[in-house]
GROMACS .gro file of C-alpha atoms in nm:
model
  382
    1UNK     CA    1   4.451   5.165  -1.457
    2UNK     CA    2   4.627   4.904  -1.304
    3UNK     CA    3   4.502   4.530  -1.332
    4UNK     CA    4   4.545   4.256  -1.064
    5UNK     CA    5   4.751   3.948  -1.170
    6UNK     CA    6   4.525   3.691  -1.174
    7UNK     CA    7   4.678   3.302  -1.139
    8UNK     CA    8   4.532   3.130  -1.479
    9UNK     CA    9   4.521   2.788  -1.223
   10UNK     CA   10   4.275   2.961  -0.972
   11UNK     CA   11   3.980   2.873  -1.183
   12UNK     CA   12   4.058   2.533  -1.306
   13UNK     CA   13   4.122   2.398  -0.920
   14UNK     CA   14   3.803   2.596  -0.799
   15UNK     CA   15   3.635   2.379  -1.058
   16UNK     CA   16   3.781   2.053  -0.945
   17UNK     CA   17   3.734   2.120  -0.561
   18UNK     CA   18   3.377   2.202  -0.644
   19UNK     CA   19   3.303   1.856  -0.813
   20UNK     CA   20   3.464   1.664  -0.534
   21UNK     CA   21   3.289   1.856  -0.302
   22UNK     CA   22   2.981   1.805  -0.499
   23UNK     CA   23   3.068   1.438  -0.593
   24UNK     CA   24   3.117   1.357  -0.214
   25UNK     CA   25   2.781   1.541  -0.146
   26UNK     CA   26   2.598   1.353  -0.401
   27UNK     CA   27   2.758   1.028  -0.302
   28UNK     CA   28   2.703   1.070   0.070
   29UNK     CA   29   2.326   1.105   0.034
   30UNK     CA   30   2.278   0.826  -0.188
   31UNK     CA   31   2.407   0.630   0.091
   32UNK     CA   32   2.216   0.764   0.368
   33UNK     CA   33   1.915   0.702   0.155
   34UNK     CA   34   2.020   0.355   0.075
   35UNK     CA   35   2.073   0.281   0.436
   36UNK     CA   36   1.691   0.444   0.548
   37UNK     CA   37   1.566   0.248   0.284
   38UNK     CA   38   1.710  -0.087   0.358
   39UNK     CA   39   1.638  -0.031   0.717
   40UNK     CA   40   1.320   0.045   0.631
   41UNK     CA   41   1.219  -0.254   0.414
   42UNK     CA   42   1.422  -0.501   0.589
   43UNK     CA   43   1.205  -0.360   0.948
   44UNK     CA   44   0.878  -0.396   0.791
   45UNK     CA   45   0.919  -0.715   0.600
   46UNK     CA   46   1.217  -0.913   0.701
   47UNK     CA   47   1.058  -1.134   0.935
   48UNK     CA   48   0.671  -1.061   0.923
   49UNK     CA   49   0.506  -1.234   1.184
   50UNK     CA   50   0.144  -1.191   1.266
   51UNK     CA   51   0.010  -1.020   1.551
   52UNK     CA   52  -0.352  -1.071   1.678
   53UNK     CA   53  -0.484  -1.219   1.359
   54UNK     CA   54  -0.864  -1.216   1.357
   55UNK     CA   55  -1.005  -1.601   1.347
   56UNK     CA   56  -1.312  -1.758   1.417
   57UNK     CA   57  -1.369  -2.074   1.623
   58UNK     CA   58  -1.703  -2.295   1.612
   59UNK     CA   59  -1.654  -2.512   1.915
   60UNK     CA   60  -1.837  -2.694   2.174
   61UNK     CA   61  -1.801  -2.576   2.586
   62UNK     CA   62  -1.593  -2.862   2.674
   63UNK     CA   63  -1.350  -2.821   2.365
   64UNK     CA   64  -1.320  -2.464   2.368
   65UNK     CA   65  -1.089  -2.370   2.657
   66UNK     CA   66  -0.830  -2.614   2.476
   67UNK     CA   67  -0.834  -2.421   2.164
   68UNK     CA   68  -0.793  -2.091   2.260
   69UNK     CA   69  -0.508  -2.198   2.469
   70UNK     CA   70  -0.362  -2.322   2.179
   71UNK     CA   71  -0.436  -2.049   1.952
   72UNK     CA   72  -0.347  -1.776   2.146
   73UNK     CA   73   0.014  -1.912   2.202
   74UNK     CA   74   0.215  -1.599   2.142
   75UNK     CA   75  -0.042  -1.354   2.034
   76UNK     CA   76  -0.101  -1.508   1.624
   77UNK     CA   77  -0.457  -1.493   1.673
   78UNK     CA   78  -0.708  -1.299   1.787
   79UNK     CA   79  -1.018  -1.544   1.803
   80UNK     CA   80  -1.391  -1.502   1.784
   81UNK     CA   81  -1.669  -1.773   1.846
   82UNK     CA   82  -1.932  -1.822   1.659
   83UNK     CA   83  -2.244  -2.048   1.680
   84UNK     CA   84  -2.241  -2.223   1.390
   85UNK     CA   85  -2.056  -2.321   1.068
   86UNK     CA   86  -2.250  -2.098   0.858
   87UNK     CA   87  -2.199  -1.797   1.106
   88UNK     CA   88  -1.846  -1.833   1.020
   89UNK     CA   89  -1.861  -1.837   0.659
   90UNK     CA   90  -2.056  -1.507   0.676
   91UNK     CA   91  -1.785  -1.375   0.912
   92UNK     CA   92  -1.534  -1.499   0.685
   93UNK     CA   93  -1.724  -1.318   0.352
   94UNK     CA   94  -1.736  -0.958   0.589
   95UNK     CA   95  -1.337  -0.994   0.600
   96UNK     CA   96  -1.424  -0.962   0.968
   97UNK     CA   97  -1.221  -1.260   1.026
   98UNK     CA   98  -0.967  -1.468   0.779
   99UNK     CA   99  -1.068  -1.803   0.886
  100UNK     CA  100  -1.171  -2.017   1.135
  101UNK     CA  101  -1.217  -2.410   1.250
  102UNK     CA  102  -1.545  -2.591   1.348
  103UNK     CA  103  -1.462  -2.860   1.528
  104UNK     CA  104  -1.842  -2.953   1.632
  105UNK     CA  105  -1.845  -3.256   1.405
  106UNK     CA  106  -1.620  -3.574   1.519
  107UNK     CA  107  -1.348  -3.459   1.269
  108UNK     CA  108  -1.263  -3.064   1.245
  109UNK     CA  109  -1.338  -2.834   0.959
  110UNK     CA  110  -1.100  -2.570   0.874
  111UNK     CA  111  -1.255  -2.245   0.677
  112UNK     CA  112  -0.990  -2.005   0.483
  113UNK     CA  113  -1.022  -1.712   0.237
  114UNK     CA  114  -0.724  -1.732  -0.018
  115UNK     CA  115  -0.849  -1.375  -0.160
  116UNK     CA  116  -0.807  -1.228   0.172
  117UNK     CA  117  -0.399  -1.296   0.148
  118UNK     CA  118  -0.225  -1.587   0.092
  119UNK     CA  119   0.002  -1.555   0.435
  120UNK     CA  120  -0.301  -1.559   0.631
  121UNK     CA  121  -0.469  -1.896   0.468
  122UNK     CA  122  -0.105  -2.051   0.447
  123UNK     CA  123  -0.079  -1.945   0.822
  124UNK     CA  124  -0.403  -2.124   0.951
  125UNK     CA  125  -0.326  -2.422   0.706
  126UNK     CA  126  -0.023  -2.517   0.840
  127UNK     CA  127  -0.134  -2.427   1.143
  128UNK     CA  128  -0.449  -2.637   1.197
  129UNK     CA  129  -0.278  -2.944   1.011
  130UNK     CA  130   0.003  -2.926   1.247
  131UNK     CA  131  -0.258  -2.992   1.549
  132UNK     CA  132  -0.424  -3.222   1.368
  133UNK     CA  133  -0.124  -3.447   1.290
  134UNK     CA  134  -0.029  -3.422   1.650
  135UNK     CA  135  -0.363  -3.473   1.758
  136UNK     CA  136  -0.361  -3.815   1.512
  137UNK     CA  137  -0.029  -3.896   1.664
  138UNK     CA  138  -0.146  -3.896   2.046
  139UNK     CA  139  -0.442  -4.132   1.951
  140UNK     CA  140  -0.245  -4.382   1.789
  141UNK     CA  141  -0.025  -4.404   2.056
  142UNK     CA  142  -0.227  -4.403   2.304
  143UNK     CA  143  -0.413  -4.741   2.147
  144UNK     CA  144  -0.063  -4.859   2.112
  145UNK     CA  145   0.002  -4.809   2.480
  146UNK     CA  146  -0.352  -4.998   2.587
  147UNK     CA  147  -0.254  -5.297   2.314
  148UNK     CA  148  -0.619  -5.205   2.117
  149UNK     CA  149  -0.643  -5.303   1.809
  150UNK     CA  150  -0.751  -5.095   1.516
  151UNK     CA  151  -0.932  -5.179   1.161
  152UNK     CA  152  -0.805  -5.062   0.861
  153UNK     CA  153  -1.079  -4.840   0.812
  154UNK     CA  154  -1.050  -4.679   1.118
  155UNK     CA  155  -0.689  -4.649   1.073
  156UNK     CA  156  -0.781  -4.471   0.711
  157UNK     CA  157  -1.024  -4.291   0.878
  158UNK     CA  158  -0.796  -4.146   1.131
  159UNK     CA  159  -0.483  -4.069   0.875
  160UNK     CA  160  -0.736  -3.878   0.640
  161UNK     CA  161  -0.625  -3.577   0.549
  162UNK     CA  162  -0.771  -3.288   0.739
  163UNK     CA  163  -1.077  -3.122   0.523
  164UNK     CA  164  -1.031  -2.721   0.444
  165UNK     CA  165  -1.237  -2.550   0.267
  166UNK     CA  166  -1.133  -2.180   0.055
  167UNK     CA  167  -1.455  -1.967   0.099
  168UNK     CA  168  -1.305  -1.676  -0.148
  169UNK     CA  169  -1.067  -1.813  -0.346
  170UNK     CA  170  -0.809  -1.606  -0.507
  171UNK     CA  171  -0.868  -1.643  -0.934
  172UNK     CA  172  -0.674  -1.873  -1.091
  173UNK     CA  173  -0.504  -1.623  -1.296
  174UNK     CA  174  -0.380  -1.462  -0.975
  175UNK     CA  175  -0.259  -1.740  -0.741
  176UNK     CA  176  -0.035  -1.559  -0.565
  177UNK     CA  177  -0.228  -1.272  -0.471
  178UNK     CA  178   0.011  -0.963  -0.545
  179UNK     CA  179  -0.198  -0.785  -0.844
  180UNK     CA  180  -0.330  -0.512  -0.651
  181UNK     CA  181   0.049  -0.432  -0.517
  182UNK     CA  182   0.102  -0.408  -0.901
  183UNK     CA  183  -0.162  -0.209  -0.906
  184UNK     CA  184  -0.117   0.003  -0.631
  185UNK     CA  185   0.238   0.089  -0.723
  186UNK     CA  186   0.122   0.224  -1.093
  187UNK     CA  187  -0.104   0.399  -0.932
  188UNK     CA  188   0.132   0.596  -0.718
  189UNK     CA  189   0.374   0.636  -0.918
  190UNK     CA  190   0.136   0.750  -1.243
  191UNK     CA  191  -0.007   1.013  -0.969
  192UNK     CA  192   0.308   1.155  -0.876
  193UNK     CA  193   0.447   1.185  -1.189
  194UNK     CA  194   0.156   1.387  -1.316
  195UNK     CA  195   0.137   1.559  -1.038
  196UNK     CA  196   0.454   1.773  -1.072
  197UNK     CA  197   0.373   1.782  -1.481
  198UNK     CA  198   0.109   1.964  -1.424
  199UNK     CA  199   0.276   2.165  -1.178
  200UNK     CA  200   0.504   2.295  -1.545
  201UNK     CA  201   0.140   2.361  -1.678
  202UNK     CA  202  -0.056   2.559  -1.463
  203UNK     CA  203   0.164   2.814  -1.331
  204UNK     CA  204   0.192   2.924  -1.658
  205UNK     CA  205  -0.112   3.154  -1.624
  206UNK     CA  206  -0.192   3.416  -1.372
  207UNK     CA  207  -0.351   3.331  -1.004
  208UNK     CA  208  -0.724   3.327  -1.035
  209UNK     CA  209  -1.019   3.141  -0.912
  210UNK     CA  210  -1.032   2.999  -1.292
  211UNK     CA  211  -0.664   2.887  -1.258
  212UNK     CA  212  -0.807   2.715  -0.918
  213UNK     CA  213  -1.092   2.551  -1.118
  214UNK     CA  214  -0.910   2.421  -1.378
  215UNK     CA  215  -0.602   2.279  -1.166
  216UNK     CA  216  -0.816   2.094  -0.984
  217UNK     CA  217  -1.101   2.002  -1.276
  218UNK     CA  218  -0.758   1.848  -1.441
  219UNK     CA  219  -0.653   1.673  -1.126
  220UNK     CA  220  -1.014   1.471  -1.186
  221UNK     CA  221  -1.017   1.441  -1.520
  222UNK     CA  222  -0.674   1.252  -1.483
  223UNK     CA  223  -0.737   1.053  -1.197
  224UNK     CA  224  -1.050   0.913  -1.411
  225UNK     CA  225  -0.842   0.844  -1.721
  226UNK     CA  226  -0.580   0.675  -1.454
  227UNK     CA  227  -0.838   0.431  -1.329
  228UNK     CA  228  -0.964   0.349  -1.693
  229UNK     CA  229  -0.650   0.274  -1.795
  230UNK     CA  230  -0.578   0.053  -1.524
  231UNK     CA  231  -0.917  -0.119  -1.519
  232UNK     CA  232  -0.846  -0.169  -1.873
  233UNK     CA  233  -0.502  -0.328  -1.855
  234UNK     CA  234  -0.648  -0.566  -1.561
  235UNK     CA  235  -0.851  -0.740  -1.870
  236UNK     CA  236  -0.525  -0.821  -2.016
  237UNK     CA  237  -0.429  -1.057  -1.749
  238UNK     CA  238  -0.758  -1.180  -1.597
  239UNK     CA  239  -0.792  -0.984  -1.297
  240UNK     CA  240  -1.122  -0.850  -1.190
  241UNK     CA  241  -1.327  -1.021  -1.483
  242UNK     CA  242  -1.601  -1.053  -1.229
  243UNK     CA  243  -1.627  -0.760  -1.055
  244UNK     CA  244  -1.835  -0.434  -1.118
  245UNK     CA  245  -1.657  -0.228  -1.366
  246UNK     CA  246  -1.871   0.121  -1.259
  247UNK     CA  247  -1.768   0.044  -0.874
  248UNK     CA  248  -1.397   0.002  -0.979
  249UNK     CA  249  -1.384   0.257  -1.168
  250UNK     CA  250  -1.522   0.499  -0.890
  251UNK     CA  251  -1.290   0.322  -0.656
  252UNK     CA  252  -0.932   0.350  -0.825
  253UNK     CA  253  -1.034   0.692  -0.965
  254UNK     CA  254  -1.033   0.786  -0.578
  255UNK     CA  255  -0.723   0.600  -0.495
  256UNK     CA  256  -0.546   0.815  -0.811
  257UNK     CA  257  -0.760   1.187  -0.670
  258UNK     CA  258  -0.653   1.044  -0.352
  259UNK     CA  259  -0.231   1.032  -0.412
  260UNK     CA  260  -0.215   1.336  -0.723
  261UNK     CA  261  -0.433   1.576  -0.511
  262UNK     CA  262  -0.253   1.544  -0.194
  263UNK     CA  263   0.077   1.585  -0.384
  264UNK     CA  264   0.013   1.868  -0.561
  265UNK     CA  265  -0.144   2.058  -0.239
  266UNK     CA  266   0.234   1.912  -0.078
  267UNK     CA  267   0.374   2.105  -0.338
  268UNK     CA  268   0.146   2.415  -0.358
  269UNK     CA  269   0.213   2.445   0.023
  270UNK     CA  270   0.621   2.351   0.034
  271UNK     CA  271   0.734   2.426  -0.344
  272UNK     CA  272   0.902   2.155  -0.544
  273UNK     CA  273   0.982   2.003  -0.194
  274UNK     CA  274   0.646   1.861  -0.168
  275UNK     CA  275   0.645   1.607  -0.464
  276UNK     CA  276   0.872   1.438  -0.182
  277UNK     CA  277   0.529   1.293  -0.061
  278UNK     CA  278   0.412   1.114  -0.402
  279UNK     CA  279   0.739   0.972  -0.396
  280UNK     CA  280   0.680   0.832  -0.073
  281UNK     CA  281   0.366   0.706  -0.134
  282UNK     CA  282   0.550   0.484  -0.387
  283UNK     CA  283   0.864   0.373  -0.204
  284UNK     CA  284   0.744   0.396   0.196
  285UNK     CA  285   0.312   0.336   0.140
  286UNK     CA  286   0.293   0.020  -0.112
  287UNK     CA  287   0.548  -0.143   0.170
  288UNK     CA  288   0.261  -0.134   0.445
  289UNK     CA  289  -0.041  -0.108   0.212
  290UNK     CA  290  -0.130  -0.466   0.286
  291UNK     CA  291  -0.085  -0.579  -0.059
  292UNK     CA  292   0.201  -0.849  -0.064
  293UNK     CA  293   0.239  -0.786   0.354
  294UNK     CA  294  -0.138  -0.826   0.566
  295UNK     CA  295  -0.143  -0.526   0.781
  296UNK     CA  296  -0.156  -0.822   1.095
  297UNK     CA  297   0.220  -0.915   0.942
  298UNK     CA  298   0.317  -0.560   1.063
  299UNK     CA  299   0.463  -0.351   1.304
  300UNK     CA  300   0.193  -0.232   1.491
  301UNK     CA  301   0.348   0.113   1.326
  302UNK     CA  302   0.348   0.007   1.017
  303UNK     CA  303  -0.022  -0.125   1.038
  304UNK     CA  304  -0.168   0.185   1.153
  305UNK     CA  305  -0.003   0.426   0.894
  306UNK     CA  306  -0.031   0.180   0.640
  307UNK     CA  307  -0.410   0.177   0.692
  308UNK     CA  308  -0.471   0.573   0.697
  309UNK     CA  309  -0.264   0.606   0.361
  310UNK     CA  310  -0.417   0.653   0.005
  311UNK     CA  311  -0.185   0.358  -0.085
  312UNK     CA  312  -0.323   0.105   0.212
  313UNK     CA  313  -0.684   0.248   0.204
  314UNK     CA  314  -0.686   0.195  -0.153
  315UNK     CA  315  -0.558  -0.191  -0.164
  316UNK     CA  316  -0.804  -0.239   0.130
  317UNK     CA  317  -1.141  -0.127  -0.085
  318UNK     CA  318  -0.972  -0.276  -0.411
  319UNK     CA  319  -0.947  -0.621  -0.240
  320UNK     CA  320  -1.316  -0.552  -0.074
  321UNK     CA  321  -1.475  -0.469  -0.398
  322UNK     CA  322  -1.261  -0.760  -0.591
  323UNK     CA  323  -1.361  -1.043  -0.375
  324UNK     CA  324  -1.523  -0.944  -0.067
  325UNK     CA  325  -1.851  -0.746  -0.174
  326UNK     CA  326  -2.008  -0.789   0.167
  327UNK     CA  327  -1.738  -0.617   0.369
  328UNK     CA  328  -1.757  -0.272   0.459
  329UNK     CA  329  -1.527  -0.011   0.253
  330UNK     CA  330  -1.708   0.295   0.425
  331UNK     CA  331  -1.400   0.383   0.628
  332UNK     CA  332  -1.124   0.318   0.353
  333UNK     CA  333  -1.317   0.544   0.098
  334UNK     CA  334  -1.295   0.805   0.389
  335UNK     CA  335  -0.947   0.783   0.421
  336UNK     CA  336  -0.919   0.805   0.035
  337UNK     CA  337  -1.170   1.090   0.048
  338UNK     CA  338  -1.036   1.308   0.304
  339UNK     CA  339  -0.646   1.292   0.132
  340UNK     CA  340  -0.842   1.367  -0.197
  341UNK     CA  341  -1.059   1.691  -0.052
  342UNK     CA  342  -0.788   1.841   0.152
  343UNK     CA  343  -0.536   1.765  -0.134
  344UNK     CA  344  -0.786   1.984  -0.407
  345UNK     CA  345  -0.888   2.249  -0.159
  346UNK     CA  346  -0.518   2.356  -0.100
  347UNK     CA  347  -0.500   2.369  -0.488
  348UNK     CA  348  -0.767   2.511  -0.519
  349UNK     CA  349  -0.717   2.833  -0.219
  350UNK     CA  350  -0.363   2.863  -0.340
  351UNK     CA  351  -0.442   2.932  -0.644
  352UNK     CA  352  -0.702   3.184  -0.603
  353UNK     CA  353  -0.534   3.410  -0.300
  354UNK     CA  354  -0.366   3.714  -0.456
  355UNK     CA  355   0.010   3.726  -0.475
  356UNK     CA  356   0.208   4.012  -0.632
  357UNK     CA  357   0.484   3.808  -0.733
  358UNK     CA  358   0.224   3.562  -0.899
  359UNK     CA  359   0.515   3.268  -0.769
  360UNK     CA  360   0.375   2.888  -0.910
  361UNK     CA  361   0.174   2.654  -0.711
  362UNK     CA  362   0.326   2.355  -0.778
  363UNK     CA  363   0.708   2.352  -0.917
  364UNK     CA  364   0.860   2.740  -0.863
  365UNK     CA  365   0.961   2.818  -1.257
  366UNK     CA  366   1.093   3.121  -1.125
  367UNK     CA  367   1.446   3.008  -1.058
  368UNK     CA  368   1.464   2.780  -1.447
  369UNK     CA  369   1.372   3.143  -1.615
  370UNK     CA  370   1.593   3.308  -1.434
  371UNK     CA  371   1.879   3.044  -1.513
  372UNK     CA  372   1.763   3.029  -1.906
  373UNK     CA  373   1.790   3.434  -1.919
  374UNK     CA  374   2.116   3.446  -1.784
  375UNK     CA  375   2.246   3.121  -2.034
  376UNK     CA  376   2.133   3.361  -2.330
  377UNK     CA  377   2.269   3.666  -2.195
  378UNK     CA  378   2.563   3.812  -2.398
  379UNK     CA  379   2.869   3.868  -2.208
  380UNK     CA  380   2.919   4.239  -2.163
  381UNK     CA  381   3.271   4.328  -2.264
  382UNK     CA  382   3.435   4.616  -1.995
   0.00000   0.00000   0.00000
């Protein structure tokens, strides 16, 4: 029997051309991801600027055609009048608008709601003292220009700083407002995480309705220990000290149902492919959730999915619940709802229909056995 020479070289180059080719591969992606990413980010958030931002004007007949005028100079505001100052406070409470001026009285009034976000009330503060300055300006030289006289008091009176007034504050141990991004973010990334554990867990035993069950009853127990834990480490720093603990724990138990259940139907649908949507609830959702940007900062793209993902539904009841109890959460729980039912009912139907190869819902193991047995098979000697 004759035997082939075979060059000794062959296999060491094969090798190398492999890595490079592999290298290059890995290298080349990176970089396209990179470059999404940065695009991404820098589309969303390099120069927010709001659009139609809800406000509420108390103003008399005569004034009021001025002041729209001037506030809806290119589009910032969207504005609403109401009757009185109190009918704007109430407004402001419902997060159906995130401020608003009365200027009934002889000097204006300017109502804000830190807790609402801090580019909003920074927006309508420089904003409203800006017209007021200019407003001061004109006077004075106007009396200048007629040779009037002024007393001092007057002249006090008139360079007094304008009055604002912070209807929800944000807690002093949170002046900047970006806890529930924090928040947010563990959440999604906690979720996802567990989400494709679990997925080395379950497919360990055979497809049945109890596999179903207990996928899913595991999916709920987790998403309550989630929210405990977080509702426990917001005690650490202050945040929430106020609020109902039973209603936040409800609420960020969703949120967590919300991300781990859609993930893991993603996955019981697509195979390990689908954890690609927990990750992107953490790197493409906490972007637009509304938590450091306000959905009105947006792209009007951004806004919209933002809104209808666990990540932006969930900041939007968090906030609600936080500092807003008399604004409606009825839609943002059904958004968190509807991700967390669909999500469990795919995990649960998967893992009940029959399948003769028995193949994983949520990370194929098939392919790792296959690649241990072969590592611990002993070379067979011809």
């Amino acid at each position: 029997m004759t035997q082939e020479a075979v060059n000794p070289k062959d296999g060491p180059v094969e090798s190398v051309m492999a890595f490079r080719r592999f290298a290059l591969a890995v290298c080349l992606i990176g970089v396209l991801v990179q470059l999404g990413l940065t695009a991404y980010y820098l589309g969303m958030g390099h120069k927010a600027q709001p659009h139609h931002l809800p406000v509420g004007l108390v103003s008399p007949a005569a004034k009021r055609t001025a002041v729209i005028t001037l506030l809806s100079e290119n589009e910032y505001f969207k504005v609403t009048d109401y009757a009185t100052a109190d009918d704007l406070v109430i407004a402001i409470k419902r997060r159906d608008v995130y401020g608003g001026v009365d200027i009934t009285a002889s000097k204006p009034h300017l109502y804000v709601a830190g807790a609402a976000g801090t580019a909003a009330a920074s927006l309508l503060k420089s904003t409203y003292t800006s017209v007021v300055q200019q407003q001061t300006e004109a006077a004075l030289d106007e009396a200048a220009a007629a040779g009037d006289t002024m007393t001092v008091s007057a002249a006090k009176d008139l360079n007094t700083p304008p009055t604002v007034t912070d209807v929800v504050p944000l807690p002093s141990d949170d002046v900047n407002g970006v806890s529930l991004g924090f928040l947010t973010q563990a959440l999604a990334l906690g979720g996802t995480i567990a989400s494709m554990g679990l997925g080395r867990l379950i497919p360990r035993a055979r497809r049945s309705w109890r596999r179903g069950i207990a996928h899913v009853s595991i999916l709920i127990v987790y998403a309550v220990a989630s929210a405990a834990v977080i509702l426990w480490s917001m005690t650490w720093f202050g945040v929430g000290e106020t609020a109902d603990r039973g209603e936040m724990l409800g609420i960020f138990s969703l949120i967590s149902l919300a991300i781990t259940a859609s993930t893991a139907g993603s996955v019981a649908l697509f195979g390990p492919a689908g954890a690609l949507l927990g990750a992107l609830y953490f790197t493409l959702g906490t972007v637009i959730s509304g938590a450091s940007i306000l959905p009105e900062f947006l792209p009007s793209f951004g806004k919209h999915l933002g809104e209808n993902l666990p990540t932006g539904a969930g900041v939007q009841a968090v906030r609600d619940d936080l500092y807003f109890p008399a604004a409606p959460i009825d839609q943002h729980l059904l958004v968190l709802g509807l991700y967390a039912g669909i999500g469990a009912l795919i995990v649960l139907v998967t893992n009940m229909l029959p399948n003769r190869r028995n193949r994983t819902s949520e990370v194929d193991l098939d392919l790792a056995s296959r690649l241990e047995g072969a590592e611990r098979r002993e070379p067979v000697n011809i």
